[in-house]
Coordinates of C-alpha atoms in Angstrom, one line a residue:
M1 CA -22.4 53.6 -7.9
M2 CA -19.3 51.3 -8.5
K3 CA -16.9 50.4 -11.3
A4 CA -17.2 46.9 -12.7
A5 CA -15.7 45.1 -15.6
V6 CA -18.7 43.7 -17.7
Y7 CA -19.1 41.7 -20.9
R8 CA -22.5 41.7 -22.7
R9 CA -21.5 39.2 -25.4
Y10 CA -19.2 36.4 -25.8
G11 CA -15.8 36.8 -27.4
G12 CA -12.3 37.9 -27.0
P13 CA -10.8 40.3 -24.4
E14 CA -12.3 43.2 -26.4
V15 CA -15.7 42.5 -25.2
V16 CA -14.9 43.3 -21.6
E17 CA -15.5 47.0 -20.8
I18 CA -15.7 49.2 -17.6
A19 CA -19.1 50.2 -16.5
D20 CA -21.0 51.8 -13.6
L21 CA -23.2 49.5 -11.7
P22 CA -25.2 50.0 -8.5
V23 CA -23.4 48.9 -5.2
P24 CA -25.2 45.9 -3.9
E25 CA -26.7 45.7 -0.4
P26 CA -26.0 42.9 2.0
G27 CA -28.9 40.9 3.3
A28 CA -29.2 38.7 6.4
G29 CA -26.0 36.6 6.7
E30 CA -24.2 38.6 4.2
M31 CA -21.3 41.1 4.1
L32 CA -20.5 43.8 1.6
V33 CA -16.8 43.7 0.8
R34 CA -14.7 46.4 -0.9
I35 CA -12.5 44.3 -3.1
V36 CA -8.8 45.0 -3.2
A37 CA -7.6 42.2 -5.5
T38 CA -9.0 39.5 -7.8
T39 CA -7.8 37.5 -10.7
V40 CA -8.8 36.5 -14.3
S41 CA -8.9 32.8 -14.0
T42 CA -9.3 29.9 -16.5
A43 CA -12.8 29.8 -15.7
D44 CA -13.4 33.5 -16.6
W45 CA -11.6 32.9 -19.9
R46 CA -13.7 30.0 -20.7
L47 CA -17.0 31.6 -19.8
R48 CA -16.1 34.8 -21.6
S49 CA -15.0 33.1 -24.8
L50 CA -17.1 30.0 -24.7
D51 CA -13.9 28.2 -25.4
V52 CA -15.0 25.2 -23.2
P53 CA -14.0 21.5 -23.4
R54 CA -15.8 19.3 -25.9
G55 CA -19.3 18.4 -24.7
F56 CA -19.7 21.4 -22.2
G57 CA -20.9 24.0 -24.7
L58 CA -24.6 23.3 -24.3
P59 CA -24.5 23.0 -20.5
V60 CA -22.5 26.2 -20.1
R61 CA -24.9 28.2 -22.4
L62 CA -27.9 26.8 -20.5
M63 CA -26.3 27.8 -17.2
F64 CA -24.7 31.2 -18.0
G65 CA -26.8 32.5 -20.9
W66 CA -27.6 31.2 -24.5
N67 CA -27.1 34.3 -26.7
R68 CA -25.4 36.6 -24.2
P69 CA -24.0 36.3 -20.6
R70 CA -26.6 36.1 -17.9
K71 CA -24.0 37.2 -15.4
P72 CA -22.1 40.2 -17.0
V73 CA -19.5 40.5 -14.2
L74 CA -16.9 37.7 -14.1
G75 CA -14.5 36.9 -11.3
T76 CA -14.4 33.8 -9.1
E77 CA -12.2 34.9 -6.1
L78 CA -11.4 38.0 -4.1
A79 CA -9.5 39.6 -1.2
G80 CA -10.9 42.7 0.4
I81 CA -12.2 44.6 3.3
V82 CA -15.6 44.2 5.0
V83 CA -17.5 47.5 4.6
R84 CA -20.8 46.6 6.4
S85 CA -22.8 43.6 7.2
G86 CA -26.5 42.4 7.2
S87 CA -28.2 41.0 10.1
G88 CA -26.8 37.9 11.8
V89 CA -23.3 38.3 10.9
R90 CA -20.9 37.8 13.9
A91 CA -17.8 36.2 12.5
F92 CA -16.6 39.4 10.8
R93 CA -17.1 43.1 11.4
E94 CA -16.4 46.3 9.5
G95 CA -12.7 46.8 8.6
D96 CA -11.8 43.0 8.6
A97 CA -9.6 41.7 5.8
V98 CA -11.1 38.7 4.2
V99 CA -10.7 36.2 1.3
A100 CA -13.8 34.7 -0.5
Y101 CA -14.1 32.1 -3.2
V102 CA -17.5 32.5 -4.9
G103 CA -16.8 30.3 -7.8
A104 CA -19.5 30.0 -10.4
A105 CA -21.5 32.7 -8.7
L106 CA -19.0 35.1 -10.2
G107 CA -19.1 39.0 -9.8
C108 CA -15.7 39.6 -8.3
H109 CA -14.4 41.9 -11.2
A110 CA -15.9 45.0 -9.4
E111 CA -15.2 47.3 -6.7
Y112 CA -17.8 45.8 -4.4
R113 CA -19.2 42.3 -3.8
V114 CA -21.6 40.9 -1.5
V115 CA -20.4 37.6 0.1
K116 CA -22.3 35.1 2.4
V117 CA -20.6 34.8 5.7
D118 CA -21.4 31.0 5.9
A119 CA -19.8 30.3 2.5
A120 CA -16.2 30.0 1.4
T121 CA -15.1 33.1 3.3
I122 CA -12.1 33.4 5.7
A123 CA -9.8 36.0 7.3
K124 CA -7.1 37.0 5.0
P125 CA -3.8 35.3 5.8
R126 CA -1.4 37.8 7.3
A127 CA 1.6 36.0 5.6
L128 CA 0.3 37.0 2.1
T129 CA 0.2 40.2 0.3
W130 CA -3.1 41.5 -1.1
D131 CA -2.2 40.3 -4.5
E132 CA -1.4 36.8 -3.3
A133 CA -4.5 36.7 -1.1
G134 CA -6.6 37.6 -4.2
A135 CA -5.1 34.7 -6.0
M136 CA -5.2 32.0 -3.4
S137 CA -8.7 30.4 -3.9
F138 CA -9.2 29.3 -7.4
G139 CA -5.9 27.6 -8.0
G140 CA -5.1 26.7 -4.4
A141 CA -8.5 25.1 -3.5
S142 CA -8.6 23.1 -6.7
A143 CA -5.1 21.7 -6.1
L144 CA -5.7 21.0 -2.6
W145 CA -9.0 19.1 -3.2
F146 CA -7.5 17.0 -5.9
L147 CA -4.4 16.1 -4.0
R148 CA -5.9 15.6 -0.6
E149 CA -9.5 14.4 -1.4
K150 CA -9.3 12.6 -4.8
V151 CA -5.8 11.2 -5.4
R152 CA -4.9 11.3 -1.7
V153 CA -1.2 12.0 -2.0
Q154 CA 0.9 10.4 0.8
S155 CA 4.2 11.6 2.3
G156 CA 7.2 10.1 0.3
E157 CA 5.3 9.5 -2.8
R158 CA 6.4 10.6 -6.2
L159 CA 4.1 13.3 -7.6
L160 CA 4.1 14.5 -11.2
V161 CA 2.4 17.9 -11.9
I162 CA 1.6 18.5 -15.4
G163 CA 1.0 22.2 -16.2
A164 CA 3.0 23.1 -13.1
S165 CA 3.5 26.8 -13.9
G166 CA -0.2 27.7 -14.0
A167 CA -2.5 28.8 -11.0
V168 CA -3.6 25.3 -10.2
G169 CA -0.3 23.7 -11.1
S170 CA 1.9 26.0 -9.2
A171 CA -0.4 25.6 -6.2
A172 CA -0.2 21.8 -6.6
V173 CA 3.6 21.9 -6.5
Q174 CA 3.7 23.7 -3.2
I175 CA 0.8 21.7 -1.6
G176 CA 2.3 18.5 -2.8
R177 CA 5.7 19.4 -1.2
A178 CA 3.7 20.4 2.0
L179 CA 2.1 16.9 2.1
G180 CA 5.5 15.4 1.9
A181 CA 5.6 14.2 -1.7
Q182 CA 8.7 14.3 -4.0
V183 CA 7.3 16.6 -6.8
T184 CA 8.4 16.8 -10.4
G185 CA 7.0 19.7 -12.4
V186 CA 6.2 19.7 -16.0
A187 CA 6.3 23.2 -17.8
S188 CA 8.3 25.0 -20.3
A189 CA 12.0 25.5 -19.7
A190 CA 11.5 29.1 -19.1
N191 CA 9.5 28.4 -16.0
H192 CA 11.8 25.7 -14.6
D193 CA 13.6 28.0 -12.1
L194 CA 10.2 29.1 -10.8
L195 CA 9.2 25.6 -10.2
R196 CA 12.4 24.9 -8.3
R197 CA 11.8 27.9 -6.2
I198 CA 8.4 26.8 -5.1
G199 CA 9.4 23.3 -4.2
A200 CA 9.7 21.0 -7.2
T201 CA 12.7 18.5 -6.7
D202 CA 12.8 17.7 -10.6
V203 CA 11.5 19.5 -13.7
R204 CA 10.6 18.3 -17.2
D205 CA 9.8 20.3 -20.5
Y206 CA 6.5 19.4 -21.9
R207 CA 7.8 20.2 -25.4
N208 CA 10.3 17.3 -25.5
W209 CA 9.1 14.9 -22.7
A210 CA 6.0 12.8 -21.9
P211 CA 5.2 10.5 -19.2
G212 CA 7.1 7.2 -19.6
D213 CA 9.7 8.6 -21.8
D214 CA 12.7 8.0 -19.5
G215 CA 11.2 5.1 -17.5
A216 CA 10.4 7.3 -14.5
A217 CA 7.3 5.9 -12.6
F218 CA 5.1 8.1 -10.5
D219 CA 2.7 7.3 -7.6
V220 CA 0.5 10.1 -8.5
I221 CA 0.1 12.2 -11.7
L222 CA -1.9 15.4 -11.7
D223 CA -2.7 16.9 -15.0
T224 CA -3.8 20.5 -14.8
S225 CA -3.4 21.3 -18.6
G226 CA -6.0 19.1 -20.2
R227 CA -3.6 18.2 -23.0
V228 CA -2.6 14.7 -21.9
T229 CA -4.8 11.6 -22.6
I230 CA -5.4 9.0 -20.0
D231 CA -3.5 6.4 -22.0
A232 CA -0.4 8.8 -22.4
A233 CA -0.3 9.7 -18.7
A234 CA -0.7 6.1 -17.7
R235 CA 2.7 5.2 -19.3
G236 CA 4.3 7.0 -16.3
L237 CA 2.1 5.7 -13.7
A238 CA 3.5 3.2 -11.1
P239 CA 1.5 0.1 -10.0
G240 CA -1.1 1.3 -7.5
G241 CA -0.8 4.8 -8.9
R242 CA -3.5 7.5 -9.2
L243 CA -4.1 10.0 -12.1
G244 CA -6.1 13.1 -11.5
M245 CA -7.5 14.9 -14.4
V246 CA -8.3 18.5 -13.4
V247 CA -9.3 19.4 -16.9
G248 CA -11.2 17.3 -19.3
D249 CA -14.0 17.1 -21.9
L250 CA -17.4 15.6 -21.2
P251 CA -16.7 12.2 -22.8
L252 CA -13.7 12.0 -20.7
M253 CA -15.6 12.8 -17.5
L254 CA -18.1 10.2 -18.3
K255 CA -15.5 7.7 -19.2
V256 CA -13.4 8.0 -16.0
P257 CA -15.5 5.8 -13.8
L258 CA -15.3 3.0 -16.4
V259 CA -11.4 3.2 -16.9
R260 CA -9.5 0.1 -15.9
L261 CA -5.7 0.7 -16.3
G262 CA -4.7 -2.6 -14.6
E263 CA -2.0 -3.0 -11.8
R264 CA -4.4 -1.3 -9.3
R265 CA -4.0 2.1 -11.0
K266 CA -7.0 4.5 -10.9
V267 CA -8.2 7.6 -12.6
F268 CA -10.1 10.5 -10.9
A269 CA -11.7 13.6 -12.3
G270 CA -14.2 16.2 -11.0
T271 CA -14.8 19.9 -10.1
A272 CA -13.5 21.2 -7.0
P273 CA -16.2 22.7 -4.6
E274 CA -16.0 26.1 -3.1
R275 CA -15.6 25.3 0.5
R276 CA -14.2 27.1 3.6
E277 CA -12.5 23.9 4.5
E278 CA -10.0 24.2 1.7
L279 CA -9.5 28.0 2.2
Q280 CA -8.8 27.5 5.8
A281 CA -6.2 24.8 5.2
L282 CA -4.5 27.0 2.5
A283 CA -4.4 29.9 5.1
E284 CA -2.7 27.6 7.6
M285 CA -0.2 26.5 5.0
A286 CA 0.5 30.2 4.1
E287 CA 1.1 31.1 7.7
Q288 CA 3.5 28.2 8.1
G289 CA 5.5 29.4 4.9
L290 CA 4.3 26.3 2.9
F291 CA 2.1 28.0 0.3
R292 CA 2.3 31.3 -1.5
P293 CA 0.3 31.9 -4.6
V294 CA 2.4 32.6 -7.7
V295 CA 1.4 36.0 -9.2
G296 CA 2.5 36.2 -12.8
S297 CA 1.0 39.6 -13.6
V298 CA -0.8 42.5 -11.8
T299 CA -3.2 44.7 -13.9
P300 CA -5.5 47.5 -12.8
L301 CA -9.2 47.2 -13.2
A302 CA -9.2 49.8 -15.9
R303 CA -7.0 47.5 -18.0
I304 CA -8.5 44.2 -17.2
A305 CA -8.8 43.3 -20.8
E306 CA -5.0 42.9 -20.7
A307 CA -5.4 40.3 -18.0
H308 CA -8.0 38.6 -20.2
A309 CA -5.5 38.5 -23.0
I310 CA -2.8 36.8 -20.7
A311 CA -5.4 34.2 -19.8
D312 CA -6.3 33.6 -23.5
S313 CA -2.6 33.1 -24.4
G314 CA -2.5 29.6 -22.9
H315 CA 0.9 30.5 -21.3
K316 CA -0.3 32.2 -18.2
V317 CA 2.3 31.8 -15.2
G318 CA 0.5 31.6 -11.8
S319 CA -2.4 34.0 -11.5
A320 CA -3.3 37.0 -13.6
V321 CA -4.1 39.4 -10.7
V322 CA -6.5 42.4 -11.2
R323 CA -6.0 45.2 -8.7
I324 CA -9.2 46.9 -7.9
A325 CA -7.9 49.2 -5.1
G326 CA -4.6 50.1 -3.3
D327 CA -3.4 48.4 -0.2
P328 CA -5.8 49.4 2.8
E329 CA -4.1 51.5 5.4

């Protein structure tokens, strides 16, 4: 048996409890991983509470359970050690340190998780601690996909990251810097020193500043907060600029392809896929010292409800890491 954090009904952090569940068995092409670190991400908070953007309530209930959760164990990402493998697994062996991004498949808030070897699974970057490795996938992959595949940030461009102190935002600041952009981060003043440490060349306080207020024009704006409208963001977008909306309600997502801002400006939205390609690129950046996930808190599995409360607060800095086990020897 293994310990796992489960939720049998939708609600606040108090609905999460620790339970004993059977240890899963790996099948062909799968590995059983003993999890060392994971996170409570924005996705976990939304699924647990059903606090989802407008228009997504029905699809989420249909996919994840109408009256109660169909998948009682949350958790989208992990870092851990391979315990054993099913047939056909050659890329990894027992004792290897790995990082996996399972996304909507969930199940990482447990001592063990079976992962597919041909999915978003890579060797753990040596440059990262276990806490950082456990937090690299959700925020890092989302930020990288948006910056590289959607808005296509180029070296020398001016990039504005709104919500820059969160998991996705703090990754976007670092990745934008690695791609050669001049990065301005928007967050509360309490987090400005953090933003400068991770690569922002300029900072703004969202409580008293909005795009366009000071005449600054950006080539790319990435909103990770979901609090900025397209029209409001466009006030700070330069001709030929691109706006990336990481979070948005269903009407916004449906409207994006039809939006015409003028002056060759474009709007992009979407959901980042769980792919090995992004994880491998993040690992390479980590080994080069260009990317290090921001860990805002570390909570043991037994107190995972505290990590959920941090995620619920709306003021989570970086990732809320959950420690499942101690550092392997």
